[in-house]
mmCIF file of C-alpha atoms in Angstrom:
data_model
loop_
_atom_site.group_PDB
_atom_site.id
_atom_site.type_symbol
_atom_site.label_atom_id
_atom_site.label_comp_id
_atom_site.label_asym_id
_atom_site.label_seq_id
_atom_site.Cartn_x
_atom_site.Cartn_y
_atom_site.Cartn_z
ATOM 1 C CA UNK A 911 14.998 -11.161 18.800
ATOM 2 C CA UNK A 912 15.649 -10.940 14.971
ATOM 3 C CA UNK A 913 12.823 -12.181 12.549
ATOM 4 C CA UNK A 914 12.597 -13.904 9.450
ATOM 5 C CA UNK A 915 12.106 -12.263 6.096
ATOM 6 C CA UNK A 916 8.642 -12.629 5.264
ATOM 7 C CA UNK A 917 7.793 -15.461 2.727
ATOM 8 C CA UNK A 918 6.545 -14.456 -1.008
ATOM 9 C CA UNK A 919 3.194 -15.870 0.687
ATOM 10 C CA UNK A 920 3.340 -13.848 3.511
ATOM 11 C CA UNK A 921 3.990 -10.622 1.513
ATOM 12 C CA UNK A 922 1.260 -10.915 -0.781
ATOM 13 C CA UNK A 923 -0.709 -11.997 2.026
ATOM 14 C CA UNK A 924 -0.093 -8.911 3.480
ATOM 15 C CA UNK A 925 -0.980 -6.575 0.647
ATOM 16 C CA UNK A 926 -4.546 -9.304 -0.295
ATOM 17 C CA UNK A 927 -5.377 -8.049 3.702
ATOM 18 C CA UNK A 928 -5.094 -3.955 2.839
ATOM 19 C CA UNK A 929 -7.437 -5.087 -0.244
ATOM 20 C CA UNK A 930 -9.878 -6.768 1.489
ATOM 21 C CA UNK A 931 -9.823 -3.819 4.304
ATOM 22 C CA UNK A 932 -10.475 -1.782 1.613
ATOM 23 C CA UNK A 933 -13.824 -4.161 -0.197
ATOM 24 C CA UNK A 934 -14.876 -4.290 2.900
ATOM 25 C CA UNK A 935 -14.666 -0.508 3.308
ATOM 26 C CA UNK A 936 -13.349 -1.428 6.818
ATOM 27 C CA UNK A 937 -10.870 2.223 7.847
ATOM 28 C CA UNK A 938 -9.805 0.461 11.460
ATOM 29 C CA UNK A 939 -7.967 -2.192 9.435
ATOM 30 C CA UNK A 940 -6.480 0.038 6.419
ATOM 31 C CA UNK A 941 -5.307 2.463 9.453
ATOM 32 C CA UNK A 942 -3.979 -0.214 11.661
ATOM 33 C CA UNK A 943 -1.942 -1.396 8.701
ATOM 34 C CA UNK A 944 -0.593 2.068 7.325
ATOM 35 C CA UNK A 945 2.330 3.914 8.768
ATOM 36 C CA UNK A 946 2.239 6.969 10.802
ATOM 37 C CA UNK A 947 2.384 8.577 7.629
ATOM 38 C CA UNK A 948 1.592 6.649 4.536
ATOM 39 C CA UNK A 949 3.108 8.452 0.719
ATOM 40 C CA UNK A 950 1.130 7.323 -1.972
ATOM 41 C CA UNK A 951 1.574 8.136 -5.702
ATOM 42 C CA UNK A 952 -1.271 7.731 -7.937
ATOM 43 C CA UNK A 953 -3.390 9.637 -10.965
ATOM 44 C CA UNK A 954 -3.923 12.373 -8.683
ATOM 45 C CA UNK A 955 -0.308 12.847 -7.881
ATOM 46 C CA UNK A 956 1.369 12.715 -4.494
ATOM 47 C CA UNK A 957 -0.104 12.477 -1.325
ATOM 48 C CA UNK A 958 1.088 11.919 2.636
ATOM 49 C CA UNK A 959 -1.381 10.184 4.445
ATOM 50 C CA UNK A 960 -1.692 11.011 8.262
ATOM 51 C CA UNK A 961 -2.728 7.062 9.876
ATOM 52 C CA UNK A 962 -5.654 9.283 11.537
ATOM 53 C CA UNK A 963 -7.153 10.263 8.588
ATOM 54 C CA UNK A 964 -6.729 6.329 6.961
ATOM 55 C CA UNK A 965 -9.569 5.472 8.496
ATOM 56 C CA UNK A 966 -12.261 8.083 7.397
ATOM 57 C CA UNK A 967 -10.446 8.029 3.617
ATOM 58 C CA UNK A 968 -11.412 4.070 3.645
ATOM 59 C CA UNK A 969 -14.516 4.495 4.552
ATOM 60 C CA UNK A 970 -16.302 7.583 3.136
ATOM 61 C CA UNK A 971 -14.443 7.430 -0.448
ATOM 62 C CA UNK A 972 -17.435 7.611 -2.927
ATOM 63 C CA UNK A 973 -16.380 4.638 -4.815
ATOM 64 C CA UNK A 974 -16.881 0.768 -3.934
ATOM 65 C CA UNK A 975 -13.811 -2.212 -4.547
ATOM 66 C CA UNK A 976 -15.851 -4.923 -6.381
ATOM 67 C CA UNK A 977 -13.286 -7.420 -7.106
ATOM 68 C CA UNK A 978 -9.457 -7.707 -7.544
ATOM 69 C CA UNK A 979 -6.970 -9.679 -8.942
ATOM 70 C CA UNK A 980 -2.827 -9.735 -8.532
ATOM 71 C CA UNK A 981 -0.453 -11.473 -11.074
ATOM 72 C CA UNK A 982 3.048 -10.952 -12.480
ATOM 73 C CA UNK A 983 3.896 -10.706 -8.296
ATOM 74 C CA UNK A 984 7.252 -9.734 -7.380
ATOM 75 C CA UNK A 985 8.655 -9.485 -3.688
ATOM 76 C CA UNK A 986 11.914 -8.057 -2.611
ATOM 77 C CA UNK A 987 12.981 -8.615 0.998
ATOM 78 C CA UNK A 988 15.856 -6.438 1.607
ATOM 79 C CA UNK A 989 15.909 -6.760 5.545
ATOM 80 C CA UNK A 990 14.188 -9.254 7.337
ATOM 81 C CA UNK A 991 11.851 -6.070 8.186
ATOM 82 C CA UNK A 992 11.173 -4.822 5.288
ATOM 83 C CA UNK A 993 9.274 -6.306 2.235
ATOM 84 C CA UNK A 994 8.518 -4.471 -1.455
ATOM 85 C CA UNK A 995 6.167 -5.562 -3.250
ATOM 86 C CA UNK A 996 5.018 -4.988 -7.010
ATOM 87 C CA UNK A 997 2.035 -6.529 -9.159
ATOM 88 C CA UNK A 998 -0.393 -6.190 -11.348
ATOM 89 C CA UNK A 999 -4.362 -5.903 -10.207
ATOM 90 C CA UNK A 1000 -7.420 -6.072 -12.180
ATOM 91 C CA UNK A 1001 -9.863 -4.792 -10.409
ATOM 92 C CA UNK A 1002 -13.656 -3.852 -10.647
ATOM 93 C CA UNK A 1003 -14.314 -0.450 -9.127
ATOM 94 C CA UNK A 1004 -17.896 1.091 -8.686
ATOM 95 C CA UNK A 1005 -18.027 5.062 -8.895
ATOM 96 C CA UNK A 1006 -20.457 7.110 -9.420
ATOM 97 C CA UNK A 1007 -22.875 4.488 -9.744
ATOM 98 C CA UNK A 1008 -20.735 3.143 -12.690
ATOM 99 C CA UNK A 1009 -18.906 0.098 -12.634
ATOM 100 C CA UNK A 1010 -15.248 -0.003 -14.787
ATOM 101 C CA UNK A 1011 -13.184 -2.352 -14.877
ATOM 102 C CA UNK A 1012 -9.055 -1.076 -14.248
ATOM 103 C CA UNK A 1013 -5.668 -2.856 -14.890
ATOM 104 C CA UNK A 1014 -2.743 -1.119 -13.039
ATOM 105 C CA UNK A 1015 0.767 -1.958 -11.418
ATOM 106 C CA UNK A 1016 0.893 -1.323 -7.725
ATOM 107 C CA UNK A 1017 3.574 -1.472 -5.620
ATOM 108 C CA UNK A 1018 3.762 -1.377 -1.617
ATOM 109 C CA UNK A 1019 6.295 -1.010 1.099
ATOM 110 C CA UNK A 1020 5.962 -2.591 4.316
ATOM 111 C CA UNK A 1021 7.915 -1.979 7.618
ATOM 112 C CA UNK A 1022 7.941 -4.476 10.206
ATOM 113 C CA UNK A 1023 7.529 -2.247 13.273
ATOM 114 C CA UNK A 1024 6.980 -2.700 17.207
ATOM 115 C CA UNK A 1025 3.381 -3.194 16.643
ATOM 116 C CA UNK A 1026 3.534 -5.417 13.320
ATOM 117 C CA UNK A 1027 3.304 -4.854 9.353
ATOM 118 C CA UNK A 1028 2.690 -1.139 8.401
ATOM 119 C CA UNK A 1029 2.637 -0.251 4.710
ATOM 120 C CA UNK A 1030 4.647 2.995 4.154
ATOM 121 C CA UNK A 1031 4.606 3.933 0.762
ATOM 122 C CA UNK A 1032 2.471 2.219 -2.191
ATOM 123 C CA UNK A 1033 2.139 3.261 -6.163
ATOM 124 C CA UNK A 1034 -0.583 3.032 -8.530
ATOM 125 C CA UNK A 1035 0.453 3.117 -12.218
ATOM 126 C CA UNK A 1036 -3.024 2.814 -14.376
ATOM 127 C CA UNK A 1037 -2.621 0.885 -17.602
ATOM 128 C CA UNK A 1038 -3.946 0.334 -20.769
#
């Protein structure tokens, strides 16, 4: 049976639930909604996330997701089973027993698959 492209609500709704896994410091969720293998691009360069190890990254990171915040959203369905999605975040990040404030444009891929939403890739450009 073929689906429906995802909604701009239902994308972002997507990515606000990997957030909230991550506040919430909650590694079942993050895991159940990465890939197999996750890439991620960031500050520290490139990385290939094994699902398995999702979980324990989530959850034992020394660092704590105070807040967050998306604007400027953009979606891009190019298949009914695949959505891209790019935004802005402020967020509010506790490490080290400091608290900073961070702007950055993220972006995320997700793959409708057998067993639901998985995100497959996602990029964090810091900003100024």
């Amino acid at each position: 049976m073929a689906h429906a492209a995802p909604t701009k609500d239902e994308s972002i709704g997507l990515e606000k639930s990997y957030w909230d896994a991550m506040k919430q410091k909650d590694g079942a969720k993050t895991a159940e909604l990465s890939a197999k293998t996750s890439l991620v691009t960031g500050p520290k360069g490139v990385m290939s996330i094994p699902k398995s190890k999702m979980s324990a990254m989530t959850e034992e990171g020394k660092w704590t997701l105070e807040s967050y915040a998306f604007s400027d959203v953009e979606v891009s369905t190019p298949t009914p089973d695949v959505a891209i999605i790019a935004y802005k975040v402020k967020q509010k990040v506790t490490m080290d027993g400091k608290t900073q404030d961070m702007q950055a444009a993220d972006s995320s891929t997700w793959v409708r698959g057998p067993d639901g939403w998985e995100c497959h890739a996602h990029s964090e450009t810091m900003l100024n």
